[in-house]
Coordinates of C-alpha atoms in Angstrom, one line a residue:
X1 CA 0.0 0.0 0.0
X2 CA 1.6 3.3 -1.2
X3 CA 1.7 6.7 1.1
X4 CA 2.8 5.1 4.2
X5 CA 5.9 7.3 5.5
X6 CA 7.5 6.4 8.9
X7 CA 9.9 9.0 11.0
X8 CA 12.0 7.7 13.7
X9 CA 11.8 11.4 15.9
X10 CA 9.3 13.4 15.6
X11 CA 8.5 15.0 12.1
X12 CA 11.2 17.9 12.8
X13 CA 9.2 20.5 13.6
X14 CA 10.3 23.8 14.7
X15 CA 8.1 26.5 15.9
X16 CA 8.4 29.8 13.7
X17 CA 9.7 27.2 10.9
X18 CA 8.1 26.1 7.6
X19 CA 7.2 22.1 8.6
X20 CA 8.5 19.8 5.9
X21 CA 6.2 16.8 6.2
X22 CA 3.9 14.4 4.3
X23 CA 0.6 15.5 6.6
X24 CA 1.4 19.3 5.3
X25 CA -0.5 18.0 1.9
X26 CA -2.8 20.6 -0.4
X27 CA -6.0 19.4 -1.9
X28 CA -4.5 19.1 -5.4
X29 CA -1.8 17.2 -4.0
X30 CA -4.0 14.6 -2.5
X31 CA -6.4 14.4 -5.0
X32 CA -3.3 13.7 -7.8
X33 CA -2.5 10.6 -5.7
X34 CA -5.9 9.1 -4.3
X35 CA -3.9 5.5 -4.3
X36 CA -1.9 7.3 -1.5
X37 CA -5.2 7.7 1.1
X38 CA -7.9 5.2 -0.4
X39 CA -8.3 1.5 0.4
X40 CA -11.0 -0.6 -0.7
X41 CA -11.7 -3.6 1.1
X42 CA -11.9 -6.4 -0.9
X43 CA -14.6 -9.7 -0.6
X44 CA -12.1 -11.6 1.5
X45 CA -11.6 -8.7 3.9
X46 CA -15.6 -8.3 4.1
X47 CA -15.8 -11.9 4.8
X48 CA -13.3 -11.8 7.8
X49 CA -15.1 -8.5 9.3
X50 CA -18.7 -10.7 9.1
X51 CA -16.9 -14.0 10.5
X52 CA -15.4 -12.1 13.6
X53 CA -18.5 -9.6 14.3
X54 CA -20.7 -12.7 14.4
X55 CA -18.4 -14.7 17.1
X56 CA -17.8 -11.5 18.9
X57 CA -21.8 -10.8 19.4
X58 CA -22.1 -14.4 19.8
X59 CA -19.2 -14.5 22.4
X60 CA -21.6 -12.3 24.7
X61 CA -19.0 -10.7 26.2
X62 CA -19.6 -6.8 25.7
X63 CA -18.0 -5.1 23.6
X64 CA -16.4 -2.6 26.1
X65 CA -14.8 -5.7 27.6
X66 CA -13.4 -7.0 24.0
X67 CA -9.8 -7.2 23.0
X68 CA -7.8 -7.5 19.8
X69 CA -7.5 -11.2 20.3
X70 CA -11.4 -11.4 20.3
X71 CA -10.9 -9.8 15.9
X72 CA -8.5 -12.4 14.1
X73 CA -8.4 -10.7 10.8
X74 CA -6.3 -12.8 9.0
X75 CA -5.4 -10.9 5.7
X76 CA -6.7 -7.5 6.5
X77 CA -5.0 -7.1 9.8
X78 CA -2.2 -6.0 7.7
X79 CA -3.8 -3.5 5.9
X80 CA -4.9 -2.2 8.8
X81 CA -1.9 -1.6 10.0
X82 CA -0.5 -0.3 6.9
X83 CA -3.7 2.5 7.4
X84 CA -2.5 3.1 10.8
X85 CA 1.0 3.8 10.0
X86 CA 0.3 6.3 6.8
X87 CA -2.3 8.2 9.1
X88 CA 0.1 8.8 12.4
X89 CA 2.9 9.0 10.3
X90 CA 2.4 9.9 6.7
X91 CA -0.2 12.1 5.1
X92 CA -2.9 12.1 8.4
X93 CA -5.9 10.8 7.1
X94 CA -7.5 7.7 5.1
X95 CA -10.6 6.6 3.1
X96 CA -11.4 3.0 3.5
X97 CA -14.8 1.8 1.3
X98 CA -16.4 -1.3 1.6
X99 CA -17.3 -2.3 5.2
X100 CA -20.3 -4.8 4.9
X101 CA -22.8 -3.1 6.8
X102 CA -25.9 -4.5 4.6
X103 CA -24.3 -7.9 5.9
X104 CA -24.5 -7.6 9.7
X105 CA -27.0 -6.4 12.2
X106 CA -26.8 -3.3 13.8
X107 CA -25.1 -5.2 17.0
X108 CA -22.6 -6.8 14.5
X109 CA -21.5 -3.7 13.3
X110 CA -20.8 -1.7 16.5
X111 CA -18.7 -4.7 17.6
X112 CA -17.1 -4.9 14.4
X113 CA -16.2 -1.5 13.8
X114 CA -14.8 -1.3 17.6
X115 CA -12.8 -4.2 16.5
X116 CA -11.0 -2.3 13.4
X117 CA -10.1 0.3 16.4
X118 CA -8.7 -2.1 18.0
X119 CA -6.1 -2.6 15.7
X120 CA -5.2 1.3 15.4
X121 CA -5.6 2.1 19.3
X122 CA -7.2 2.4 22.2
X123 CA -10.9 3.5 22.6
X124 CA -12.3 6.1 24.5
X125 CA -15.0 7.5 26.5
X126 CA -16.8 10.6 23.9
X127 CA -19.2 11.9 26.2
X128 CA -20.2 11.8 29.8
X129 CA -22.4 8.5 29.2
X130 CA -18.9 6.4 28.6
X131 CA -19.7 6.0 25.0
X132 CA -16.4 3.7 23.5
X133 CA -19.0 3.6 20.2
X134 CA -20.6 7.3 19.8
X135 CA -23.3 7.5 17.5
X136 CA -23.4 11.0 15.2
X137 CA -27.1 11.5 14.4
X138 CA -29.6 13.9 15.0
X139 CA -31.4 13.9 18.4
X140 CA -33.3 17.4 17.5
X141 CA -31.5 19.3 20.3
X142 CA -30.7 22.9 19.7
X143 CA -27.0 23.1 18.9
X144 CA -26.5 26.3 20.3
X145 CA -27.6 24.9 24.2
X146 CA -25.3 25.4 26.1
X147 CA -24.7 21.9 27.3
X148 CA -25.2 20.2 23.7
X149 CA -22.8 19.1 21.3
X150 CA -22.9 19.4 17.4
X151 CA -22.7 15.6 16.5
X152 CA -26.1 15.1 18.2
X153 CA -27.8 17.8 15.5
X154 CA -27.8 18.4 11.8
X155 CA -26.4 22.0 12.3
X156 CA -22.9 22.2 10.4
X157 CA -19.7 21.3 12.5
X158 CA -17.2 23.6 12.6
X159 CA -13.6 23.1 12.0
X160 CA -12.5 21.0 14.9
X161 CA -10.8 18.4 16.5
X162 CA -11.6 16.1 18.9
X163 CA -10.3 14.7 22.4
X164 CA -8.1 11.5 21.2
X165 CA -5.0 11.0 19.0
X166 CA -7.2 9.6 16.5
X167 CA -11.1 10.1 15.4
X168 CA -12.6 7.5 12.8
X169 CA -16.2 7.9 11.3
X170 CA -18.1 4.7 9.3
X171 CA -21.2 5.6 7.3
X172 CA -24.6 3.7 8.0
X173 CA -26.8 6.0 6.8
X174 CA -26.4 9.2 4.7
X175 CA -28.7 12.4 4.7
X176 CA -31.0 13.3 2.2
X177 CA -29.0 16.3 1.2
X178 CA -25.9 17.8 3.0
X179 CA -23.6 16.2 5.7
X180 CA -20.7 16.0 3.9
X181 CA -17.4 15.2 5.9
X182 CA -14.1 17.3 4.8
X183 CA -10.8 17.4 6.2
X184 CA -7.9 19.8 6.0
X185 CA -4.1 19.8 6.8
X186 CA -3.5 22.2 10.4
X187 CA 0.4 21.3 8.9
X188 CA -0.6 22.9 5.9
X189 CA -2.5 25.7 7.6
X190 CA 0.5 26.5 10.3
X191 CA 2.6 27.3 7.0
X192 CA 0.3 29.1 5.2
X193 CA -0.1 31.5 8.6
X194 CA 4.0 31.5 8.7
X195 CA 4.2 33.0 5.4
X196 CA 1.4 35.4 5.5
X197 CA 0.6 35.9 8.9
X198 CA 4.1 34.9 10.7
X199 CA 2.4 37.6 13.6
X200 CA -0.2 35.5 14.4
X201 CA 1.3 32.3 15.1
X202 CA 2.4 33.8 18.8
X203 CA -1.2 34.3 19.3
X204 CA -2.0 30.8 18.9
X205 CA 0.4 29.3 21.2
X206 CA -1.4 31.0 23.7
X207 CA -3.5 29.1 26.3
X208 CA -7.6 29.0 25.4
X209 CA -10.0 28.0 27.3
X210 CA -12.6 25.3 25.7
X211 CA -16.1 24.6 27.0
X212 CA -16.4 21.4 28.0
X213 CA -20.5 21.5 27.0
X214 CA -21.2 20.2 30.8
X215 CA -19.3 17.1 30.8
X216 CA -17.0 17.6 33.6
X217 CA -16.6 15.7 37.5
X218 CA -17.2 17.8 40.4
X219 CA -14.5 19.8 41.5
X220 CA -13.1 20.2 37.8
X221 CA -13.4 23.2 36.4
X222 CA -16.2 23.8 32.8
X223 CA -13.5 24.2 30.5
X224 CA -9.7 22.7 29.6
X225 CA -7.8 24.4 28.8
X226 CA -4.8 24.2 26.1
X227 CA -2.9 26.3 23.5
X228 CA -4.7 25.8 19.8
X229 CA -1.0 25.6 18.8
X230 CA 2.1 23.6 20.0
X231 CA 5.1 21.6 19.4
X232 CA 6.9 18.8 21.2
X233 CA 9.9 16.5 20.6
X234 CA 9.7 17.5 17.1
X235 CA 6.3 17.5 16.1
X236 CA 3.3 19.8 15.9
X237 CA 0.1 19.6 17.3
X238 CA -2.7 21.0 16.7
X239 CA -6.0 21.6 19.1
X240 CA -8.5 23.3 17.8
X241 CA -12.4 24.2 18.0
X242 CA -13.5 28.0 17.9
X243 CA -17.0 27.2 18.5
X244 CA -15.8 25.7 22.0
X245 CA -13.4 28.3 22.2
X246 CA -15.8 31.4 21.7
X247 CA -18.5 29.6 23.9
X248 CA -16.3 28.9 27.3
X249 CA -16.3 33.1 27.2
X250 CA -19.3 32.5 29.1
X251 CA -17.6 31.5 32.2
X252 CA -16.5 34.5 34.0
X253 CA -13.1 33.1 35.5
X254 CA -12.2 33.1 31.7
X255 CA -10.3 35.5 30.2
X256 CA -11.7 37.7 27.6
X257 CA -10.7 36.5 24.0
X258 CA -8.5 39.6 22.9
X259 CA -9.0 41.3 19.4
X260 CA -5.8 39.7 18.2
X261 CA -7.1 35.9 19.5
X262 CA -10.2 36.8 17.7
X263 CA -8.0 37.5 14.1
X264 CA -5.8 34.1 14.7
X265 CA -8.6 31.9 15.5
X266 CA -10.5 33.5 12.5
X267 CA -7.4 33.3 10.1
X268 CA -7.4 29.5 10.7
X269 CA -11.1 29.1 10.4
X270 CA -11.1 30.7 7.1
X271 CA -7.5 29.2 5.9
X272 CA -9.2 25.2 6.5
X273 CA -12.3 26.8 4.6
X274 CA -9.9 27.7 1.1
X275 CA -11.0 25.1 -1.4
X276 CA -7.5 24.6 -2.3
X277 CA -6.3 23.5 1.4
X278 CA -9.2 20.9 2.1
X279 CA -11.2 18.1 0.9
X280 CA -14.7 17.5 1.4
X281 CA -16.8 13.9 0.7
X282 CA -19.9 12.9 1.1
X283 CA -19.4 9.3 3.0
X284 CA -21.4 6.6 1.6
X285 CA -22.7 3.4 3.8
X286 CA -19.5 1.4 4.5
X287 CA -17.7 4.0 4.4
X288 CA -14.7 4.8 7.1
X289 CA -12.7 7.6 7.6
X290 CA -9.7 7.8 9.7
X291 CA -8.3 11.2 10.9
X292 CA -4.7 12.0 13.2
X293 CA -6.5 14.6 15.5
X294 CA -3.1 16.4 15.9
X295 CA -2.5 17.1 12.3
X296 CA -5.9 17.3 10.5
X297 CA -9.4 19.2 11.0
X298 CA -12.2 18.0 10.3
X299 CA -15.7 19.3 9.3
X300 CA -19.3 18.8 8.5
X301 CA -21.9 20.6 6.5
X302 CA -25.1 20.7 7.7
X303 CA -28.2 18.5 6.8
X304 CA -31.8 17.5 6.0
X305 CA -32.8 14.3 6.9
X306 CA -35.3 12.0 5.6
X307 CA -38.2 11.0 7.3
X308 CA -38.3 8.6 10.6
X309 CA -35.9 8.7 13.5
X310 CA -34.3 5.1 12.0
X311 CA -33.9 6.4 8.4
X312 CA -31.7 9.9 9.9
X313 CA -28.0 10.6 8.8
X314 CA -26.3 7.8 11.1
X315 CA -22.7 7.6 11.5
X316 CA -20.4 5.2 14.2
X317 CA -17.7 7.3 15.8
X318 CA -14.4 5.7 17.9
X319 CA -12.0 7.9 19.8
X320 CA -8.7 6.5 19.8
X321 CA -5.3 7.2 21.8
X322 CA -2.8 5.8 19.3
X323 CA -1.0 2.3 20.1
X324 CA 2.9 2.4 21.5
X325 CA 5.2 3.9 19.4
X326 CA 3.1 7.3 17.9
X327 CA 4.3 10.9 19.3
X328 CA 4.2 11.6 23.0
X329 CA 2.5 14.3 24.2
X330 CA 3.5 17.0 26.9
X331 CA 1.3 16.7 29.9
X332 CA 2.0 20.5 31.1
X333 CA 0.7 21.6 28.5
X334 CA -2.2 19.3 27.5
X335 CA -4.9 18.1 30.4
X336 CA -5.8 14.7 29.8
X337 CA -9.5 15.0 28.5
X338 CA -7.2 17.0 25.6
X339 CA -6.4 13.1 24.3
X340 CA -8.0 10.7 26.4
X341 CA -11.3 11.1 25.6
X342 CA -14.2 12.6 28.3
X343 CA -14.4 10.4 31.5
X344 CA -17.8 8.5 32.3
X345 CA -19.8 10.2 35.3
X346 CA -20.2 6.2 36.4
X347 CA -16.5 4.9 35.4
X348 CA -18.6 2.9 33.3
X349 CA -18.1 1.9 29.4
X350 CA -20.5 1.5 27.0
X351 CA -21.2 0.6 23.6
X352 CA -25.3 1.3 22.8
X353 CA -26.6 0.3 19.3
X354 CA -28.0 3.8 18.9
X355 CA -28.0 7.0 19.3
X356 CA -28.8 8.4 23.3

């Protein structure tokens, strides 16, 4: 499988430096090599995913509780793996197509699609609930509330990323018009601001304070808090979600966004909207996407849905902290909820087979 580029240290970034690196990509560039960041499963690989999802649900053990011994994949394991490696190393996102979701029940394919995570990482809690499977669909809440998140409406998502090394997204249901996914390079976008708007990168290493939409323990504070901007032994990382960031100015022991915050965190915003610096895709049924969190945004376009709760937009969701081996992260400067997901108010994991 082509694309996959591996770095021994880091990807050798320097702050207030241009950063070489194969996840700095434009959209021409990665539409010129689509072989680079596409996999389509073939009929042997469907046939492993429906063997294992139907002994894992058969198992009885839940899903939570399931390990990478419980997903033999025999020939697409290293595939996989081959994804794994391109997306926290190489270009920082991939398209698989193909995933046999007209072939397995709706319990099959939660437990087989938290299997394929399995083999890239670690999953983690995405809300409050301890969801280790998060369902993005529609719930008709108002996405401005204060303690709602965007995944649960059809409003449009801004750019964003989300609290794990690695987000991945597989398509059960598409909208009747709208929804479509797109991606863009923050490599890409920390250049183009070095070039044109060197004066702005300061501001961005500066600490900003994100609403955590309500999903916090007692005694923690409403909001993490973390520079958008950042590197590390070598590498860059990227955390960023203006909505969040513009919505925790509601607490008053935040600090007022400053006019030059407000210009940096707009210049980024409308640097991952240039056509030329991201892709967009409407995901099909069996569709998976796989995104590096530190490296990439990601988006969604808002939706219509067709009639009937069961016939909405319907997409599975894993968080994923990356397996040994993928960049470390510095813990002064990011809080844990940063990458390891949101903790469960019961310590307790779940996996539901819709959307809560």
């Amino acid at each position: 499988m082509p694309g996959v580029v591996l770095k021994a240290e880091g990807d050798g970034a320097v702050l207030g430096q241009p950063l070489l690196t194969p996840a700095a990509w434009t959209a021409a560039d990665a539409l010129a090599h689509p072989e680079e960041w596409q996999l389509q499963l073939t009929a042997q690989d469907a046939a492993e995913i429906v063997a294992v999802a139907k002994a894992a649900v058969a198992s009885g053990k839940p899903v939570p509780e399931m390990a990478l011994s419980d997903f033999p994949l025999p020939t697409l394991a290293a595939k996989l793996e081959l994804v794994r490696q391109s997306v926290v190393h190489g270009r920082g996102f991939y398209l698989l197509r193909g995933f046999p979701v007209e072939q397995l029940t709706r319990q099959e394919t939660v437990a087989a699609f938290y299997g394929l995570g399995l083999y890239w990482g670690t999953p983690r809690s995405q809300n409050a609930k301890g969801h280790v499977v998060g369902h993005v669909k529609d719930l008709g809440l108002d996405a401005e509330a204060n303690d709602v998140r965007v995944y649960a409406t059809s409003a449009a998502q801004p750019w964003h990323v989300d609290d794990a090394d690695l987000v991945s997204l597989l398509c059960l249901k598409r909208a009747k018009q709208g929804g479509l996914s797109g991606w863009a390079s923050a490599a890409t976008i920390y250049n183009r601001l070095l070039a044109t708007r060197p004066d702005l990168i300061e501001e961005l290493t500066k600490v900003y304070a994100f609403d955590k939409k309500g999903e916090y323990a007692d005694g923690e504070k409403p909001f993490l808090e973390a520079p958008v901007l950042s590197v590390y032994k070598g590498n860059l990382f990227f955390f960023y979600n203006d909505k969040y960031i513009r919505q925790a100015q509601r607490f008053q022991q935040v600090p007022r966004l400053t006019a030059r915050q407000l210009e940096a965190l707009q210049a980024v915003t409308d640097l991952a909207n240039d056509p030329d610096l991201h892709l967009e895709y409407d995901l099909q049924p069996g569709d998976i996407q796989l995104i590096h969190n530190w490296t990439q945004l990601h988006t969604r376009t808002a939706y219509v849905d067709h009639e009937g709760f069961e016939n909405r937009r319907h997409l599975l969701r894993l968080w994923l902290s990356c397996k040994s081996g993928s960049r470390p992260i510095n813990p002064e400067v990011f809080p844990k909820q940063a990458y390891l997901g949101v903790p469960p108010v019961d310590g307790i994991l779940k996996a539901p087979l819709d959307a809560e």
